[in-house]
Amino acid sequence: MNFTSVIMAAGMGTRMKSKMPKVIHKVCGKEICRWVIDAAKNAGSDKVCTIVGHRADMVKEILGDICEFALQAEQKGTGHAVMQAIDVIKSAKKEVVILNGDIPLITAESIKKAVNYHRENGNQATVITAVLDDATGYGRIVRGDDGGVRKIVEQKDANDEEKKINEINSGMYVFDSESLLYALEKLTPNNAQGEYYLTDTLEILLNAGKKVGGYAIADNDEIRGINDRIQLDEAEKIMQKRINEYHMRNGVTIRNPQSVCIEDDVEISSDSEICQNVTIKSGTKIGSDCVIGSGSTLDKAVIGDGVNVISSVIIESEVGAGTNVGPFAYIRPNCNVGSDVKVGDFVELKNSTIGDGTKISHLTYIGDSDVGKGVNFGCGTVTVNYDGKKKYRTVIGDNCFIGCNTNLVSPVNVGDGAYIAAGSTITDDIPEDNLSIARARQVNKDGWKDKRK
């Protein structure tokens, strides 16, 4: 589509009561401003410039190289903010779309429609508007007989007839680049606040005989700005509904979707089921025919087909097809769990590889380990991987049997097919197919009770 976008994100956001700028607070796992930038790009914007101000370095560091930046060192109004992107505007070949950086619900489709409306009607400027049931407090759009925008009247300046108008200014616009440059050059701070108002550019263009139109957005939620934590919550609820419905339309069953939190950038294949009270964070991929049970949290997890997860946490790890996890399992970062594995109740894995078909049924800690295929872990097995200064790895071969209450003191290697007797503390390597017993021999003392009397 080829247009330039300027996103105003320099405000302090004092009502958020936060040390962070409001535009980098997150909605469904993605920064508020990033939602706006992505919408502009997906609509066809080939250049995006974000105006930063309050804690600009933090905003630039978090957003990275996804757009250009311009600095508004002093807060002198919306017109002044756009002036900081003057070089970007001068280089624009077609339209410049001005967007607010605190409207995460704006969609690419609406931006695209606004630009098309601007082009089809031959406008030099187009105000993106909304029609509200109650427009109290907003600037009203006053249209002429031809349907074009004649002026924007603020609430305090509106007469009785103008107050009845329910079409309002969203604070976002589409300009022809040359017309915007012309208006910015003539913009002055002749008002009580001594600020440069972007809305004044419309009057400048109208006085110059330019055509100004208004495009009414279809979904008023898209222009919702976020100023405090309550509005952040309201926006997140709307975005969450969008995300959940997207997955449901693509063949995913979500039980009680109002209780399920799925962030942006999550992939779920068809015929998987997400139960109530589940959290799925950005970067997670879930295969088909999976069941993610109540109370589970997945964070940057990669889940194969046919996996069942019951009330468990999986973070930055991969789980192979047909594996069962939980209840109450904790798979920490850097784990690669194979196919048809059982990771049972109160099992914790960390920085480990688990081979196909291995069973870790309950009450076990496996950390910094490489475990082969077909291994069976008895209840209460622990890899003792830390000596107080350094962590070491445990290596367990294929088809081993690890008895209950075994301690594996790293570094240690257990060969293929080895058996470890219950209650053993293993400090030395075990050759393949050996039985290792590392516990005190049982002693039964005959008549001991009688001797105590």
PDB file of N, CA and C in Angstrom, residues 20 24 43 53 80 105 115 121 151 161 175 182 185 217 225 241 300 319 346 373 419:
ATOM      1  N   MET A  20       7.802   2.927  34.256  1.00  0.00           N
ATOM      2  CA  MET A  20       7.921   2.671  32.824  1.00  0.00           C
ATOM      3  C   MET A  20       6.998   3.597  32.043  1.00  0.00           C
ATOM      4  N   ILE A  24       5.070   1.054  26.762  1.00  0.00           N
ATOM      5  CA  ILE A  24       5.751  -0.246  26.793  1.00  0.00           C
ATOM      6  C   ILE A  24       5.159  -1.184  27.845  1.00  0.00           C
ATOM      7  N   ALA A  43      -0.763  -3.048   7.592  1.00  0.00           N
ATOM      8  CA  ALA A  43      -1.650  -2.315   6.691  1.00  0.00           C
ATOM      9  C   ALA A  43      -0.937  -1.875   5.418  1.00  0.00           C
ATOM     10  N   GLY A  53       9.754  10.278  23.952  1.00  0.00           N
ATOM     11  CA  GLY A  53      10.092  11.401  24.814  1.00  0.00           C
ATOM     12  C   GLY A  53      10.458  10.917  26.196  1.00  0.00           C
ATOM     13  N   HIS A  80       3.657  19.654  17.846  1.00  0.00           N
ATOM     14  CA  HIS A  80       5.102  19.689  18.090  1.00  0.00           C
ATOM     15  C   HIS A  80       5.695  18.291  18.009  1.00  0.00           C
ATOM     16  N   LEU A 105      -5.597  -1.602  20.299  1.00  0.00           N
ATOM     17  CA  LEU A 105      -6.684  -2.331  19.645  1.00  0.00           C
ATOM     18  C   LEU A 105      -6.887  -1.931  18.186  1.00  0.00           C
ATOM     19  N   VAL A 115      -6.867   4.826   4.768  1.00  0.00           N
ATOM     20  CA  VAL A 115      -6.001   5.304   3.681  1.00  0.00           C
ATOM     21  C   VAL A 115      -6.729   5.209   2.339  1.00  0.00           C
ATOM     22  N   ASN A 121     -11.400   9.606  -2.102  1.00  0.00           N
ATOM     23  CA  ASN A 121     -12.143  10.862  -2.019  1.00  0.00           C
ATOM     24  C   ASN A 121     -11.293  12.082  -2.371  1.00  0.00           C
ATOM     25  N   LYS A 151     -14.908  21.590  10.574  1.00  0.00           N
ATOM     26  CA  LYS A 151     -14.094  21.965  11.735  1.00  0.00           C
ATOM     27  C   LYS A 151     -14.249  20.917  12.826  1.00  0.00           C
ATOM     28  N   GLU A 161     -26.175  22.990  19.664  1.00  0.00           N
ATOM     29  CA  GLU A 161     -26.359  22.120  18.502  1.00  0.00           C
ATOM     30  C   GLU A 161     -25.141  21.231  18.281  1.00  0.00           C
ATOM     31  N   PHE A 175      -2.742  12.217   6.097  1.00  0.00           N
ATOM     32  CA  PHE A 175      -2.412  13.447   5.371  1.00  0.00           C
ATOM     33  C   PHE A 175      -1.677  13.105   4.081  1.00  0.00           C
ATOM     34  N   TYR A 182       3.082  21.621   4.604  1.00  0.00           N
ATOM     35  CA  TYR A 182       2.569  22.994   4.466  1.00  0.00           C
ATOM     36  C   TYR A 182       1.922  23.455   5.769  1.00  0.00           C
ATOM     37  N   GLU A 185       4.385  23.975   8.788  1.00  0.00           N
ATOM     38  CA  GLU A 185       5.174  25.205   8.675  1.00  0.00           C
ATOM     39  C   GLU A 185       4.399  26.418   9.183  1.00  0.00           C
ATOM     40  N   ILE A 217     -14.512   5.112  11.863  1.00  0.00           N
ATOM     41  CA  ILE A 217     -14.051   3.744  12.096  1.00  0.00           C
ATOM     42  C   ILE A 217     -15.238   2.866  12.511  1.00  0.00           C
ATOM     43  N   GLY A 225      -7.821   4.691  23.960  1.00  0.00           N
ATOM     44  CA  GLY A 225      -6.498   4.999  24.485  1.00  0.00           C
ATOM     45  C   GLY A 225      -6.354   4.458  25.894  1.00  0.00           C
ATOM     46  N   LYS A 241     -10.178 -11.566  24.051  1.00  0.00           N
ATOM     47  CA  LYS A 241     -11.335 -12.142  23.354  1.00  0.00           C
ATOM     48  C   LYS A 241     -11.025 -12.331  21.868  1.00  0.00           C
ATOM     49  N   LYS A 300       6.925 -19.916  26.177  1.00  0.00           N
ATOM     50  CA  LYS A 300       7.904 -20.211  25.122  1.00  0.00           C
ATOM     51  C   LYS A 300       8.171 -21.713  25.037  1.00  0.00           C
ATOM     52  N   VAL A 319       8.666 -30.463  24.293  1.00  0.00           N
ATOM     53  CA  VAL A 319       8.064 -31.720  24.739  1.00  0.00           C
ATOM     54  C   VAL A 319       7.600 -32.478  23.501  1.00  0.00           C
ATOM     55  N   PHE A 346       4.725 -33.917  40.710  1.00  0.00           N
ATOM     56  CA  PHE A 346       5.816 -33.376  41.520  1.00  0.00           C
ATOM     57  C   PHE A 346       7.180 -33.807  40.986  1.00  0.00           C
ATOM     58  N   LYS A 373      16.864 -43.365  26.280  1.00  0.00           N
ATOM     59  CA  LYS A 373      15.523 -43.864  25.982  1.00  0.00           C
ATOM     60  C   LYS A 373      15.140 -44.996  26.928  1.00  0.00           C
ATOM     61  N   TYR A 419      21.107 -51.189  36.332  1.00  0.00           N
ATOM     62  CA  TYR A 419      20.094 -51.143  37.387  1.00  0.00           C
ATOM     63  C   TYR A 419      20.731 -50.531  38.626  1.00  0.00           C
TER      64      TYR A 419
END
